[in-house]
Amino acid sequence: MTSNTEQTTNSTNGHPLLDVKGLKKYFPIKKGFFKKTVGHVRAVDDVNFFIREGETLGLVGESGCGKTTTSRCILRAVDPTGGRVLYRAKSGATVDIAQLPASEMRRLRPEMQMIFQDPFASLNPRMNLFDIVSEPMFVNGIKSRSERADRVAELLQLVGLRPEYMQRFPHAFSGGQRQRIVIARALALKPRLVVADEPVSALDVSVQAQVLNLLLDLQEQLKLTYLFVAHDLSVVKHISTRVAVMYVGKIAEIAPTDALFNTPKHPYTAALMAAVPVADPRVRSKMIPLQGDVPSPANPPSGCYFHPRCPFAEAVCKQETPQLQEIEPNHFVACHRAKELELDGISAN
Amino acid sequence: MSTNLAPPVSDPQNLPPTGDEAAVVLPDIGRDAEAIYVAPNWKLVWWRFKKHRLALVSGIVVIFIATIALLPEFYSTLPPHESDSIRSFIPPQRLRFFAGDGTFLYVQDVKGQRNQKTLMMEWVPDEEKIIPVKLFARGFEYNLLGLIPTDIHLLGVENPDSGQKFHLLGTDRLGRDQWSRLMFGTRVSLSIGLIAVMLSIFLGILLGGISGYFGGTTDLIIQRLIELLQSLPPIPIWMALTASLPRDWSVEQTYFAITIILSLLGWTTLGREVRGRFLSLREEDFVVAAELIGCGKPRVIFRHMVPTFYSHIIAASTLAIPVMIINETFLSFLGLGMRPPAISWGVLLQEAQNLQSIALAPWLLLPGLAVIITVLALNILGDGIRDAADPYS
């Protein structure tokens, strides 16, 4: 690994599969006839995290906080503005996905795949199941039709669909079934890293559980590593090994799931926890509603982006941007007062 | 007992048909559902299109007109350029059935009389003489589709050696058969429309696609070019461009030049549409998914993006063909487009430009009816396709 991996070497024995360092994605705001750039939306602003092989990192945050952009930068579906995305390839070499030329990126594509949020938009309505699921193999060199048909049947069974459905078109399937097709396509190339961008948020609650359990089963069977983007804390808690909380394009806190939910260290995480409804009428809500709105990523506040809404903000919070620091083993927080605050999480249940 | 039994007895008599229907219908629904599940896009479009009766009829009309454009020689009765100055301005001779002597199809012959006052030739039906007409008769020789030499025509006189002639749409100033000329004019006018639209589509998809897919400066330049072209008033530009064609060019050269002129100004609308589609499709999840599984750019464009607007392109071009046909007709009518000896609808209508023709030979305006029918049929067909084009909406 590179020398600049203090975060990693401190906390783990194994090397991470993916190490994101200082990732930035700014979208220019253009105005007027000549399309002059008048500012930038800082969708992803200096994000750092890593994912170990075989684990699931849950990435949570409010709508518009940059979760999806982060996940797309990692797969180079969008080109990041800055930072590094170090990926340990199957060959053993560590490559920086953020800088990789397109041709080499294409060679790396089979190793990392994506599951999309909306299963109605992510399947080409003009292709049948066989074409959809076998296309990854076709474009990556498996041209024999029978070989692909066998593999598609195998994949469909793996995700719980009947192979006889191969000739059907996506319009024949419900949302949950479509998401299974998307998963089958993502697994077609035997990837190591799967980025799931809110894979269940467009589904009914009853179907959500099925798809989540499918993802967990597949992870066990195929030794997959997940980056799981979501805004639903209960879903994240169910599936993640570790959880990263994002706020306005920055990581607020990263910790193992239990630690994060039991003893959050960042006031924003605590506020999120407090907003989770408890299914017990006797428990009195201790919810402290946050004041104000989420700041615009085009015009973020000074210092800590959370300070205008933070009940614990001090003078230093307005001036200095807090850095992500490890305050307990494996528990990283970007807050000036992380060490002194006693915050409530969701007690283990 | 027996009265109580009566209804159950009569009921089984009524029931079997409904029971049968149910037995037939239920598996049908099952099969239909499966058929829908495995139906590719074009089938869904076709199913929806079929429901639009008027469009379906228009489609049949268009197909019929297209066969005329392909095989005008077969449909015509006489060579289109054969003139006979004596037989000018003969009115249309109606096709009649069942003559007294048992002839199935015939037309009444005409005889010419000098009008004593005006000294003009006037043609009146000759009640006694009939010309028997035969289907698939032998007539002048031609090459079917330019390949197969034959002399079979849809309609013709029974005995070609008799020298008998008939004119379904009358004759013009030079005694040329209007029906046959209309058939040949259909070929030119329709093919100019079709080729010009195809060229426009090619330019539109190419430039619109480049503009939408690559964006940035390329997009900016192409969009400004489209704006410039759209801001030019088309009619004076066409007139200027066609007027600048050398007078000594052959019929074929003018034909191609006009096609190109029409399409050079015609691609802009389609180019805009294609660009808009590309811009929105680029962000679609299934296109991103295609890129992520490692598809190259050509595959992403041609396998994933372009097929999603095939049906829209077909609809847009069906609606663009009549516009092109009208443009050609209009240019030729003004004497700026196709010129005699070429035959197109515009050239035919040019004959009907003066008061004399309208007063004495109103049948010379009939090519105008052909234009109206074709344009209407194509427009209704295009509407139908456009409505059916997006089965997922």
Tab-separated table of N, CA and C in Angstrom, chain B residues 340-390:
chain	number	residue	atom	x	y	z
B	340	PRO	N	-40.202	19.517	-66.892
B	340	PRO	CA	-40.441	18.580	-67.986
B	340	PRO	C	-39.130	18.384	-68.747
B	341	PRO	N	-38.815	17.242	-69.280
B	341	PRO	CA	-39.684	16.071	-69.423
B	341	PRO	C	-39.841	15.212	-68.168
B	342	ALA	N	-39.229	15.612	-67.056
B	342	ALA	CA	-39.467	14.839	-65.846
B	342	ALA	C	-40.942	14.934	-65.487
B	343	ILE	N	-41.439	13.891	-64.809
B	343	ILE	CA	-42.841	13.910	-64.393
B	343	ILE	C	-42.879	13.819	-62.878
B	344	SER	N	-43.481	14.824	-62.257
B	344	SER	CA	-43.763	14.714	-60.832
B	344	SER	C	-45.115	15.356	-60.621
B	345	TRP	N	-45.648	15.230	-59.434
B	345	TRP	CA	-46.966	15.806	-59.194
B	345	TRP	C	-46.953	17.314	-59.436
B	346	GLY	N	-45.863	17.936	-59.026
B	346	GLY	CA	-45.753	19.376	-59.237
B	346	GLY	C	-45.746	19.718	-60.720
B	347	VAL	N	-44.989	18.913	-61.505
B	347	VAL	CA	-44.932	19.148	-62.945
B	347	VAL	C	-46.310	18.972	-63.558
B	348	LEU	N	-47.042	17.945	-63.104
B	348	LEU	CA	-48.392	17.702	-63.626
B	348	LEU	C	-49.314	18.868	-63.300
B	349	LEU	N	-49.170	19.374	-62.071
B	349	LEU	CA	-50.050	20.467	-61.667
B	349	LEU	C	-49.713	21.752	-62.403
B	350	GLN	N	-48.441	21.856	-62.814
B	350	GLN	CA	-48.034	23.035	-63.568
B	350	GLN	C	-48.901	23.212	-64.823
B	351	GLU	N	-49.301	22.047	-65.387
B	351	GLU	CA	-50.152	22.064	-66.572
B	351	GLU	C	-51.500	22.724	-66.285
B	352	ALA	N	-51.878	22.644	-64.988
B	352	ALA	CA	-53.196	23.166	-64.633
B	352	ALA	C	-53.094	24.573	-64.084
B	353	GLN	N	-51.968	25.235	-64.419
B	353	GLN	CA	-51.747	26.544	-63.820
B	353	GLN	C	-52.609	27.644	-64.445
B	354	ASN	N	-52.972	27.481	-65.717
B	354	ASN	CA	-53.647	28.599	-66.374
B	354	ASN	C	-55.154	28.435	-66.398
B	355	LEU	N	-55.807	29.542	-66.633
B	355	LEU	CA	-57.267	29.585	-66.589
B	355	LEU	C	-57.882	28.660	-67.634
B	356	GLN	N	-57.213	28.580	-68.788
B	356	GLN	CA	-57.754	27.761	-69.871
B	356	GLN	C	-57.928	26.319	-69.415
B	357	SER	N	-56.906	25.762	-68.779
B	357	SER	CA	-57.009	24.370	-68.364
B	357	SER	C	-58.116	24.191	-67.351
B	358	ILE	N	-58.187	25.128	-66.402
B	358	ILE	CA	-59.183	24.947	-65.353
B	358	ILE	C	-60.581	25.020	-65.942
B	359	ALA	N	-60.754	25.896	-66.935
B	359	ALA	CA	-62.076	26.037	-67.528
B	359	ALA	C	-62.386	24.881	-68.471
B	360	LEU	N	-61.414	24.517	-69.295
B	360	LEU	CA	-61.695	23.526	-70.330
B	360	LEU	C	-61.345	22.101	-69.918
B	361	ALA	N	-60.324	21.951	-69.111
B	361	ALA	CA	-59.896	20.594	-68.763
B	361	ALA	C	-59.671	20.485	-67.263
B	362	PRO	N	-60.735	20.563	-66.484
B	362	PRO	CA	-60.559	20.550	-65.025
B	362	PRO	C	-59.922	19.256	-64.513
B	363	TRP	N	-59.961	18.187	-65.301
B	363	TRP	CA	-59.351	16.923	-64.847
B	363	TRP	C	-57.846	17.033	-64.674
B	364	LEU	N	-57.262	18.094	-65.234
B	364	LEU	CA	-55.813	18.265	-65.063
B	364	LEU	C	-55.449	18.593	-63.617
B	365	LEU	N	-56.491	18.950	-62.831
B	365	LEU	CA	-56.229	19.243	-61.418
B	365	LEU	C	-56.206	17.983	-60.564
B	366	LEU	N	-56.558	16.846	-61.174
B	366	LEU	CA	-56.660	15.620	-60.380
B	366	LEU	C	-55.369	15.217	-59.651
B	367	PRO	N	-54.181	15.492	-60.214
B	367	PRO	CA	-52.970	15.180	-59.434
B	367	PRO	C	-52.970	15.849	-58.059
B	368	GLY	N	-53.658	16.994	-57.972
B	368	GLY	CA	-53.779	17.654	-56.670
B	368	GLY	C	-54.482	16.759	-55.661
B	369	LEU	N	-55.486	16.011	-56.160
B	369	LEU	CA	-56.194	15.080	-55.290
B	369	LEU	C	-55.239	13.977	-54.806
B	370	ALA	N	-54.382	13.530	-55.719
B	370	ALA	CA	-53.401	12.515	-55.339
B	370	ALA	C	-52.511	13.039	-54.212
B	371	VAL	N	-52.091	14.304	-54.340
B	371	VAL	CA	-51.252	14.903	-53.296
B	371	VAL	C	-52.012	14.911	-51.976
B	372	ILE	N	-53.279	15.345	-52.034
B	372	ILE	CA	-54.058	15.449	-50.798
B	372	ILE	C	-54.224	14.080	-50.144
B	373	ILE	N	-54.584	13.076	-50.957
B	373	ILE	CA	-54.797	11.734	-50.382
B	373	ILE	C	-53.508	11.224	-49.742
B	374	THR	N	-52.394	11.350	-50.487
B	374	THR	CA	-51.126	10.842	-49.967
B	374	THR	C	-50.738	11.550	-48.682
B	375	VAL	N	-50.814	12.866	-48.696
B	375	VAL	CA	-50.389	13.638	-47.531
B	375	VAL	C	-51.269	13.319	-46.324
B	376	LEU	N	-52.581	13.224	-46.565
B	376	LEU	CA	-53.495	12.894	-45.460
B	376	LEU	C	-53.193	11.511	-44.901
B	377	ALA	N	-53.041	10.545	-45.813
B	377	ALA	CA	-52.796	9.172	-45.365
B	377	ALA	C	-51.506	9.107	-44.549
B	378	LEU	N	-50.459	9.768	-45.047
B	378	LEU	CA	-49.185	9.728	-44.328
B	378	LEU	C	-49.299	10.419	-42.976
B	379	ASN	N	-50.042	11.523	-42.924
B	379	ASN	CA	-50.183	12.234	-41.654
B	379	ASN	C	-50.938	11.405	-40.628
B	380	ILE	N	-52.029	10.766	-41.058
B	380	ILE	CA	-52.808	9.962	-40.112
B	380	ILE	C	-51.985	8.755	-39.665
B	381	LEU	N	-51.289	8.162	-40.628
B	381	LEU	CA	-50.428	7.030	-40.288
B	381	LEU	C	-49.372	7.454	-39.265
B	382	GLY	N	-48.751	8.605	-39.534
B	382	GLY	CA	-47.717	9.098	-38.613
B	382	GLY	C	-48.277	9.348	-37.226
B	383	ASP	N	-49.482	9.926	-37.177
B	383	ASP	CA	-50.133	10.150	-35.879
B	383	ASP	C	-50.335	8.840	-35.143
B	384	GLY	N	-50.829	7.832	-35.890
B	384	GLY	CA	-51.074	6.528	-35.281
B	384	GLY	C	-49.796	5.926	-34.732
B	385	ILE	N	-48.719	6.002	-35.522
B	385	ILE	CA	-47.453	5.434	-35.063
B	385	ILE	C	-46.962	6.188	-33.836
B	386	ARG	N	-47.109	7.515	-33.876
B	386	ARG	CA	-46.627	8.298	-32.744
B	386	ARG	C	-47.374	7.928	-31.459
B	387	ASP	N	-48.695	7.720	-31.598
B	387	ASP	CA	-49.462	7.344	-30.409
B	387	ASP	C	-49.066	5.968	-29.898
B	388	ALA	N	-48.724	5.082	-30.830
B	388	ALA	CA	-48.398	3.719	-30.418
B	388	ALA	C	-46.931	3.582	-30.048
B	389	ALA	N	-46.143	4.595	-30.357
B	389	ALA	CA	-44.683	4.446	-30.311
B	389	ALA	C	-44.142	4.109	-28.938
B	390	ASP	N	-44.775	4.597	-27.887
B	390	ASP	CA	-44.202	4.350	-26.569
B	390	ASP	C	-45.103	3.429	-25.762
